[in-house]
Amino acid sequence: MTFTPPVAQCSSQIRSVNQINNIGLGLMVVDVIVLAAGLGSRMLSEMPKVLHCIGQAPLIAHVISAVAPLTPRCVIAVVGHGAAAVVKTVSALHADATCIEQGDMLGTGHAVAQALPALPPAVDGAMSKVLVLFGDTPLVRSETLQRMIDSPAAVTVLGFEAVDPTGYGRLIEEDGSLVAIVEHRDAGPAERAVTLCNSGVMCVEAATLRSLVPQIGTDNAKGEYYVTDIVALARKAEQSCAVIRCAEEETLGVNDRAGLATAEAAFQTRKRAEILSAGVTLTAPETVHLALDTVIGPDSVVGPFVVFGPGVTVENGAEILPFSHLEGCHVSQGARIGPHARLRPGAEIGAGARIGNFVEVKEAQIAQGAKINHLSYVGDAQIGEDANIGAGAITCNYDGVMKHRTEIGARAFIGSNSALVAPVRIGDDAMVGSGSVITRDVEAGALAIARGAQTNKPGLARRLMERLRAIKAARR
């Protein structure tokens, strides 16, 4: 099976000025190769490892998000296990990405070799570099990758000072240059004392990458092609090699469920700090869970134990009260959500609107100043400005086969425990009496009452209770 689109998909022409980085040394063209073919057997999952999620997004989504600010000319994902699913995800994340299938898993050097034919040609007058990243290393920062691109070396490796370097390849430097990568099992006592370790992430001049990858051999314990052998080959060819350092957290690779949980915790800590620095109040930051794409405006306040799913934007000055869950929704300026509210995909909450406790909103537009304060479900609906939805009122949007819409006009008042059976329209300034089941449109300004007439039976309650107690006593 082949998933390789035409190379033209990456385009041999630079599509915009923004896709060329000017680093003071001339024009710089950046291409990206993401290695995403691994099985991830330690995950004990049929799902490809790079599709497991942190921050409500696949691991590979974090990597593609990190390279987006670099405006790369071309993104190539090398896929293997579960290729169809990975291709579908990558295509959704980056419409212009190219996916190449690595049929035989022969190592990272072999994976890069599969991607080389899809790299577009050089651009006259521009330096071209290639970032080689891993789809299961989700925490690398855009700023770190930019520093790698800015390095003048032909080969730049991302390194980190490890708290415990056991098992990592050591980066050996002399006079500020990288001279070797020594695997832990091959390291002597002096080399094992080095704590500068190899992340595997690399930035290589495109011409160097093209010339050296075919020279990578399999003289190692696993008999695989390792892309890190490029360092030794570059030194042999008298080409410069360097190390760019980053925090150890950025290099965290996810190999099992414990690693996934560690990455999730690290992501949440980073994202919370980002939200706080943007002028948002988190009253109990450690309890708030955020998604990769969560956007919250300044002067908003988020209470404890709030969960943001994917696709949430909260505008300035909104308040999200405790134990609320938001996903695929937009909350406008000054709106108040919760506590214990659930906003599902398609919920559009207008400025100053109120969505209260145990209220669920789905595929509904709630206009400015509208209030849904208690125990209600509003789905497939449009609620007008300053309308009030009483406690326990619901829109009955599903007939067992299809969904139908409810429209409620501006300043309408819907009494408690009413059921609006869609499709139905309640006009501006209309009222619905409590406990009504509304099946027909209500014109503007009208009062609708749809319930049985109340009948009182004097003394009947007392007689019924006496009878029931007698029955209960007889059964003892």
Coordinates of C-alpha atoms in Angstrom, one line a residue:
M1 CA 0.0 0.0 0.0
T2 CA 1.3 3.5 -0.9
F3 CA 0.3 6.8 0.6
T4 CA 2.7 9.0 -1.2
P5 CA 1.0 11.9 -2.9
P6 CA 2.8 13.6 -5.8
V7 CA 5.9 15.4 -4.7
A8 CA 4.3 18.5 -6.2
Q9 CA 2.0 18.5 -3.1
C10 CA 5.0 19.9 -1.2
S11 CA 5.8 22.2 -4.2
S12 CA 9.2 23.0 -5.5
Q13 CA 8.2 26.7 -5.3
I14 CA 8.0 28.6 -2.1
R15 CA 4.4 29.4 -1.6
S16 CA 4.8 32.6 0.4
V17 CA 7.5 34.9 1.8
N18 CA 6.6 33.5 5.2
Q19 CA 7.9 30.1 4.3
I20 CA 11.4 31.4 4.1
N21 CA 13.2 32.3 7.3
N22 CA 15.7 35.1 7.2
I23 CA 18.3 34.4 9.9
G24 CA 20.8 37.0 8.9
L25 CA 22.9 34.5 6.8
G26 CA 20.7 34.6 3.8
L27 CA 17.4 33.0 3.0
M28 CA 16.6 29.8 4.8
V29 CA 14.2 27.1 3.6
V30 CA 12.9 24.6 6.2
D31 CA 11.5 21.2 5.5
V32 CA 10.3 18.8 8.2
I33 CA 10.4 15.0 8.4
V34 CA 8.3 13.4 11.2
L35 CA 9.1 9.8 12.0
A36 CA 5.8 8.1 12.9
A37 CA 6.0 4.5 11.8
G38 CA 6.6 2.7 15.1
L39 CA 4.4 0.0 16.5
G40 CA 4.7 1.1 20.2
S41 CA 4.3 -2.4 21.5
R42 CA 4.8 -1.3 25.1
M43 CA 1.6 0.7 24.8
L44 CA -0.3 -2.6 24.7
S45 CA -2.7 -1.1 22.2
E46 CA -3.9 -1.7 18.6
M47 CA -3.8 2.0 18.1
P48 CA -0.6 3.5 16.5
K49 CA 1.4 5.1 19.3
V50 CA 1.5 8.5 17.7
L51 CA -2.3 8.6 17.9
H52 CA -2.5 8.3 21.6
C53 CA -3.5 11.6 23.1
I54 CA -2.3 14.2 25.6
G55 CA -4.0 17.5 26.0
Q56 CA -7.0 16.1 24.0
A57 CA -4.9 15.8 20.9
P58 CA -2.8 13.0 19.3
L59 CA 0.9 13.0 20.1
I60 CA 1.7 13.8 16.5
A61 CA -0.6 16.8 16.6
H62 CA 1.7 18.3 19.2
V63 CA 4.7 17.9 17.0
I64 CA 3.0 19.4 13.9
S65 CA 1.7 22.2 16.1
A66 CA 5.3 22.9 17.2
V67 CA 6.6 23.2 13.7
A68 CA 3.7 25.4 12.5
P69 CA 5.3 28.7 13.7
L70 CA 8.4 27.8 11.6
T71 CA 6.3 28.0 8.4
P72 CA 8.0 25.0 6.9
R73 CA 7.9 24.5 3.1
C74 CA 7.1 20.8 3.4
V75 CA 6.0 18.4 6.1
I76 CA 6.6 14.7 5.5
A77 CA 5.3 12.0 7.9
V78 CA 6.9 8.6 7.6
V79 CA 4.2 6.1 8.6
G80 CA 4.1 2.4 9.1
H81 CA 2.0 0.6 11.8
G82 CA -1.6 1.6 11.4
A83 CA -0.7 3.7 8.4
A84 CA -4.2 4.5 7.2
A85 CA -5.2 5.9 10.5
V86 CA -2.1 7.9 10.9
V87 CA -2.4 9.3 7.4
K88 CA -6.0 10.3 8.1
T89 CA -4.9 12.2 11.2
V90 CA -1.9 13.9 9.6
S91 CA -4.0 15.0 6.7
A92 CA -6.6 16.5 9.0
L93 CA -3.8 18.3 10.9
H94 CA -1.9 19.6 7.9
A95 CA -3.7 19.6 4.6
D96 CA -0.4 19.9 2.6
A97 CA 1.5 17.1 4.4
T98 CA 3.0 14.2 2.5
C99 CA 2.8 10.7 4.0
I100 CA 5.3 8.0 3.1
E101 CA 4.9 4.5 4.2
Q102 CA 8.0 2.7 5.6
G103 CA 7.2 -0.9 4.6
D104 CA 10.0 -2.6 6.5
M105 CA 10.9 -1.2 9.9
L106 CA 14.7 -1.0 9.5
G107 CA 15.5 1.9 11.8
T108 CA 15.4 5.6 11.9
G109 CA 18.0 6.0 9.2
H110 CA 15.9 3.8 6.9
A111 CA 12.8 5.9 7.7
V112 CA 14.6 9.1 6.7
A113 CA 15.8 7.5 3.5
Q114 CA 12.2 6.8 2.6
A115 CA 11.3 10.5 3.0
L116 CA 14.2 11.9 1.0
P117 CA 12.7 11.5 -2.5
A118 CA 9.7 13.6 -1.4
L119 CA 11.8 16.5 -0.3
P120 CA 11.4 19.3 -2.9
P121 CA 14.6 20.5 -4.6
A122 CA 16.8 23.3 -3.5
V123 CA 15.9 27.0 -4.0
D124 CA 18.4 29.2 -5.8
G125 CA 20.1 31.5 -3.4
A126 CA 18.7 29.9 -0.2
M127 CA 20.1 27.6 2.4
S128 CA 17.9 24.5 3.0
K129 CA 17.6 22.6 6.2
V130 CA 15.6 19.6 7.3
L131 CA 14.3 19.0 10.8
V132 CA 14.0 15.3 11.7
L133 CA 11.5 14.9 14.5
F134 CA 9.7 12.0 16.3
G135 CA 5.9 11.7 16.3
D136 CA 6.0 10.3 19.9
T137 CA 8.0 13.3 21.3
P138 CA 5.2 15.8 21.9
L139 CA 6.8 18.4 24.1
V140 CA 9.5 19.9 22.0
R141 CA 9.1 23.7 21.7
S142 CA 8.9 25.8 18.6
E143 CA 11.6 28.1 20.1
T144 CA 13.9 25.2 20.5
L145 CA 13.5 24.1 16.9
Q146 CA 14.1 27.6 15.7
R147 CA 17.4 27.7 17.6
M148 CA 18.4 24.5 15.9
I149 CA 17.5 26.0 12.5
D150 CA 19.6 29.1 13.4
S151 CA 22.7 27.0 14.2
P152 CA 25.4 27.5 11.5
A153 CA 26.5 23.8 11.7
A154 CA 25.8 21.3 9.0
V155 CA 24.4 18.9 11.5
T156 CA 22.8 20.1 14.8
V157 CA 21.6 17.6 17.4
L158 CA 19.2 18.5 20.2
G159 CA 20.7 17.5 23.6
F160 CA 19.7 17.7 27.2
E161 CA 21.3 17.4 30.6
A162 CA 19.8 14.3 32.1
V163 CA 19.0 13.8 35.7
D164 CA 19.7 10.1 35.2
P165 CA 21.6 9.6 31.9
T166 CA 21.5 5.8 32.2
G167 CA 20.5 4.3 28.8
Y168 CA 20.9 7.5 26.8
G169 CA 23.5 8.1 24.1
R170 CA 26.1 10.7 25.3
L171 CA 26.9 13.8 23.3
I172 CA 30.7 14.3 23.4
E173 CA 31.8 17.9 22.7
E174 CA 35.2 19.4 22.1
D175 CA 35.8 23.1 21.8
G176 CA 32.1 23.8 21.4
S177 CA 31.6 21.2 18.6
L178 CA 29.9 17.9 18.7
V179 CA 32.5 15.2 18.0
A180 CA 30.6 12.0 18.7
I181 CA 27.5 10.3 19.9
V182 CA 28.4 7.3 22.1
E183 CA 25.7 4.9 23.0
H184 CA 25.5 4.0 26.7
R185 CA 26.4 0.4 26.2
D186 CA 29.5 1.4 24.3
A187 CA 30.6 4.2 26.7
G188 CA 33.6 4.0 28.9
P189 CA 33.7 5.4 32.5
A190 CA 34.7 8.9 31.4
E191 CA 31.9 9.0 28.7
R192 CA 29.3 7.6 31.1
A193 CA 30.1 10.5 33.5
V194 CA 28.9 12.9 30.8
T195 CA 25.3 13.9 31.4
L196 CA 24.7 15.7 28.1
C197 CA 22.4 13.2 26.3
N198 CA 21.0 12.7 22.8
S199 CA 17.3 13.3 22.1
G200 CA 17.5 12.0 18.6
V201 CA 16.0 15.2 17.2
M202 CA 18.2 16.7 14.5
C203 CA 18.5 19.6 12.1
V204 CA 20.6 18.9 9.0
E205 CA 21.5 20.9 5.9
A206 CA 19.5 19.3 3.1
A207 CA 22.5 18.6 0.9
T208 CA 24.3 17.0 3.8
L209 CA 21.3 14.8 4.6
R210 CA 21.0 13.7 1.0
S211 CA 24.7 12.8 0.8
L212 CA 25.1 11.1 4.2
V213 CA 21.9 9.1 4.7
P214 CA 22.8 6.6 1.9
Q215 CA 26.1 6.0 3.7
I216 CA 24.4 4.9 7.0
G217 CA 25.2 1.2 7.7
T218 CA 23.9 -1.5 10.1
D219 CA 27.0 -2.2 12.1
N220 CA 25.2 -2.2 15.5
A221 CA 23.6 -4.7 17.8
K222 CA 20.2 -4.5 16.2
G223 CA 21.4 -4.5 12.6
E224 CA 19.3 -1.3 12.0
Y225 CA 20.0 2.0 10.2
Y226 CA 20.3 4.8 12.8
V227 CA 20.0 8.4 11.6
T228 CA 22.3 9.5 14.4
D229 CA 25.2 7.9 12.6
I230 CA 25.1 11.0 10.4
V231 CA 27.2 12.8 13.1
A232 CA 30.1 10.3 12.6
L233 CA 29.7 10.5 8.9
A234 CA 29.7 14.3 8.9
R235 CA 32.8 14.4 11.1
K236 CA 34.5 12.1 8.7
A237 CA 33.6 14.4 5.8
E238 CA 34.9 17.3 7.8
Q239 CA 31.5 18.9 8.1
S240 CA 30.6 20.8 11.3
C241 CA 28.4 19.3 14.0
A242 CA 26.9 21.1 17.0
V243 CA 24.6 20.6 20.0
I244 CA 21.6 22.8 20.9
R245 CA 20.5 22.3 24.5
C246 CA 17.0 22.2 25.9
A247 CA 15.2 21.2 29.1
E248 CA 15.0 17.4 29.6
E249 CA 11.2 17.6 29.6
E250 CA 11.1 18.7 25.9
T251 CA 12.8 15.5 24.8
L252 CA 10.3 13.2 26.7
G253 CA 9.4 10.3 24.4
V254 CA 6.2 8.3 25.1
N255 CA 6.8 4.6 25.1
D256 CA 4.2 3.2 27.4
R257 CA 1.1 4.2 29.4
A258 CA 3.2 5.5 32.3
G259 CA 5.1 7.7 29.9
L260 CA 1.8 8.9 28.4
A261 CA 0.6 10.0 31.9
T262 CA 4.0 11.7 32.6
A263 CA 3.7 13.6 29.2
E264 CA 0.1 14.6 30.1
A265 CA 1.1 16.0 33.4
A266 CA 4.0 17.9 31.8
F267 CA 1.8 19.3 29.1
Q268 CA -0.9 20.4 31.6
T269 CA 1.7 22.2 33.7
R270 CA 3.1 24.0 30.6
K271 CA -0.4 24.9 29.3
R272 CA -1.6 26.2 32.6
A273 CA 1.5 28.5 32.8
E274 CA 0.8 29.7 29.3
I275 CA -2.8 30.5 30.2
L276 CA -1.9 32.3 33.5
S277 CA 0.8 34.4 31.7
A278 CA -2.0 35.5 29.2
G279 CA -3.9 37.2 32.0
V280 CA -6.3 34.5 33.0
T281 CA -7.1 33.6 36.6
L282 CA -7.1 29.9 37.5
T283 CA -8.2 29.7 41.1
A284 CA -6.9 26.2 41.5
P285 CA -4.5 25.7 38.5
E286 CA -3.6 22.1 39.3
T287 CA -7.2 21.0 39.0
V288 CA -7.9 22.6 35.6
H289 CA -7.4 20.4 32.5
L290 CA -6.7 22.1 29.2
A291 CA -6.5 21.0 25.6
L292 CA -3.7 21.7 23.0
D293 CA -5.9 24.3 21.3
T294 CA -7.6 25.8 24.3
V295 CA -7.8 29.6 24.0
I296 CA -8.9 31.8 27.0
G297 CA -8.9 35.6 26.9
P298 CA -7.5 37.9 29.5
D299 CA -9.5 38.7 32.7
S300 CA -11.4 35.5 32.4
V301 CA -11.7 33.4 35.6
V302 CA -11.7 29.6 35.6
G303 CA -12.7 27.8 38.8
P304 CA -11.5 24.5 40.2
F305 CA -12.0 21.2 38.3
V306 CA -12.9 22.6 34.9
V307 CA -12.2 20.4 31.9
F308 CA -11.6 21.9 28.5
G309 CA -12.0 19.5 25.6
P310 CA -10.7 20.3 22.1
G311 CA -12.0 23.3 20.2
V312 CA -12.8 25.7 23.0
T313 CA -12.4 29.5 22.8
V314 CA -13.3 31.7 25.7
E315 CA -13.3 35.4 25.2
N316 CA -12.2 38.1 27.6
G317 CA -13.8 38.5 31.0
A318 CA -15.8 35.3 31.0
E319 CA -16.2 33.2 34.1
I320 CA -16.2 29.4 34.1
L321 CA -17.3 28.1 37.4
P322 CA -16.2 24.8 39.0
F323 CA -16.8 21.3 37.7
S324 CA -17.9 22.5 34.2
H325 CA -16.9 20.6 31.0
L326 CA -16.5 22.5 27.7
E327 CA -15.8 21.0 24.3
G328 CA -16.1 22.4 20.7
C329 CA -17.7 25.6 21.9
H330 CA -17.3 29.4 21.9
V331 CA -18.0 31.5 25.0
S332 CA -18.3 35.2 24.4
Q333 CA -17.1 38.1 26.5
G334 CA -18.5 38.4 30.0
A335 CA -20.5 35.1 29.8
R336 CA -20.9 33.0 33.0
I337 CA -20.8 29.2 32.8
G338 CA -21.5 26.8 35.5
P339 CA -21.0 25.4 38.1
H340 CA -21.5 21.8 36.8
A341 CA -22.4 23.0 33.3
R342 CA -21.7 21.1 30.1
L343 CA -21.1 22.8 26.8
R344 CA -21.0 20.4 23.9
P345 CA -19.8 20.9 20.3
G346 CA -21.6 23.7 18.5
A347 CA -22.5 25.6 21.6
E348 CA -22.2 29.4 20.9
I349 CA -22.7 31.4 24.1
G350 CA -23.3 35.1 23.6
A351 CA -21.9 38.0 25.6
G352 CA -23.1 38.2 29.1
A353 CA -25.2 35.1 28.8
R354 CA -25.7 32.8 31.8
I355 CA -25.4 29.0 31.6
G356 CA -26.0 27.7 35.1
N357 CA -25.7 24.5 37.2
F358 CA -26.5 21.2 35.5
V359 CA -27.3 22.8 32.2
E360 CA -26.3 21.1 29.0
V361 CA -26.0 23.0 25.7
K362 CA -25.3 21.4 22.3
E363 CA -25.4 22.8 18.8
A364 CA -27.2 25.8 20.0
Q365 CA -26.7 29.6 19.7
I366 CA -27.4 31.4 23.0
A367 CA -27.7 35.1 22.3
Q368 CA -26.5 38.0 24.4
G369 CA -27.9 38.3 27.9
A370 CA -29.9 35.0 27.7
K371 CA -30.2 33.0 30.8
I372 CA -30.5 29.2 31.3
N373 CA -29.8 28.9 34.9
H374 CA -30.8 25.5 36.2
L375 CA -31.2 21.8 35.2
S376 CA -32.0 22.3 31.5
Y377 CA -31.1 20.7 28.2
V378 CA -30.9 23.0 25.1
G379 CA -29.9 21.2 21.9
D380 CA -30.3 22.1 18.3
A381 CA -31.7 25.5 19.2
Q382 CA -31.5 29.2 18.9
I383 CA -32.2 31.3 21.9
G384 CA -32.8 35.1 21.5
E385 CA -31.4 38.0 23.4
D386 CA -32.4 38.3 27.0
A387 CA -34.6 35.2 26.8
N388 CA -35.1 33.2 30.1
I389 CA -35.2 29.5 30.2
G390 CA -36.7 28.2 33.5
A391 CA -35.4 25.4 35.6
G392 CA -35.9 21.9 34.1
A393 CA -37.0 23.2 30.7
I394 CA -35.8 21.1 27.7
T395 CA -35.8 21.2 24.0
C396 CA -37.0 17.8 22.6
N397 CA -34.8 17.8 19.5
Y398 CA -34.7 14.1 18.6
D399 CA -37.6 12.0 17.2
G400 CA -35.6 8.8 17.3
V401 CA -34.4 9.2 13.7
M402 CA -33.7 12.9 13.0
K403 CA -32.8 16.0 14.9
H404 CA -35.0 19.1 14.8
R405 CA -34.5 22.7 15.8
T406 CA -36.2 24.9 18.4
E407 CA -36.2 28.7 18.0
I408 CA -36.9 30.9 21.0
G409 CA -37.2 34.7 20.4
A410 CA -35.8 37.6 22.2
R411 CA -37.0 38.3 25.7
A412 CA -39.2 35.1 25.6
F413 CA -39.8 33.4 29.0
I414 CA -40.0 29.6 29.2
G415 CA -41.6 28.4 32.4
S416 CA -40.0 25.6 34.6
N417 CA -40.3 22.0 33.5
S418 CA -41.6 22.8 30.1
A419 CA -40.9 20.6 27.1
L420 CA -40.5 22.2 23.7
V421 CA -41.1 19.5 21.0
A422 CA -39.1 20.5 18.0
P423 CA -39.5 21.7 15.3
V424 CA -41.1 24.6 17.1
R425 CA -40.8 28.4 17.3
I426 CA -41.5 30.6 20.3
G427 CA -41.8 34.3 19.2
D428 CA -40.3 37.4 20.7
D429 CA -41.7 38.4 24.1
A430 CA -43.8 35.2 24.3
M431 CA -44.3 33.2 27.5
V432 CA -44.7 29.5 28.1
G433 CA -46.5 28.4 31.3
S434 CA -44.6 26.1 33.7
G435 CA -45.1 22.4 33.0
S436 CA -46.3 22.9 29.4
V437 CA -45.6 20.5 26.5
I438 CA -45.4 22.8 23.5
T439 CA -45.9 21.2 20.1
R440 CA -47.0 24.2 18.0
D441 CA -45.5 27.6 17.3
V442 CA -46.2 30.4 19.8
E443 CA -46.6 33.8 18.2
A444 CA -44.8 36.8 19.5
G445 CA -46.2 38.2 22.7
A446 CA -48.5 35.3 23.3
L447 CA -48.8 33.1 26.4
A448 CA -48.9 29.4 25.8
I449 CA -50.2 26.9 28.4
A450 CA -50.3 23.2 27.4
R451 CA -51.1 21.1 30.5
G452 CA -54.1 19.3 32.0
A453 CA -56.5 21.3 34.2
Q454 CA -55.8 20.9 37.9
T455 CA -58.4 19.0 40.0
N456 CA -58.5 19.0 43.8
K457 CA -60.1 16.0 45.6
P458 CA -60.9 17.0 49.3
G459 CA -59.7 14.4 51.8
L460 CA -58.5 11.9 49.2
A461 CA -54.8 12.2 50.0
R462 CA -55.4 11.3 53.6
R463 CA -57.6 8.3 52.7
L464 CA -55.1 7.0 50.2
M465 CA -52.2 7.2 52.7
E466 CA -54.2 5.4 55.4
R467 CA -55.0 2.6 52.9
L468 CA -51.4 2.2 51.8
R469 CA -50.2 2.1 55.4
A470 CA -52.8 -0.7 56.2
I471 CA -51.6 -2.7 53.2
K472 CA -48.0 -2.3 54.3
A473 CA -48.8 -3.4 57.8
A474 CA -50.7 -6.5 56.6
R475 CA -47.6 -7.7 54.8
R476 CA -45.4 -7.7 57.9

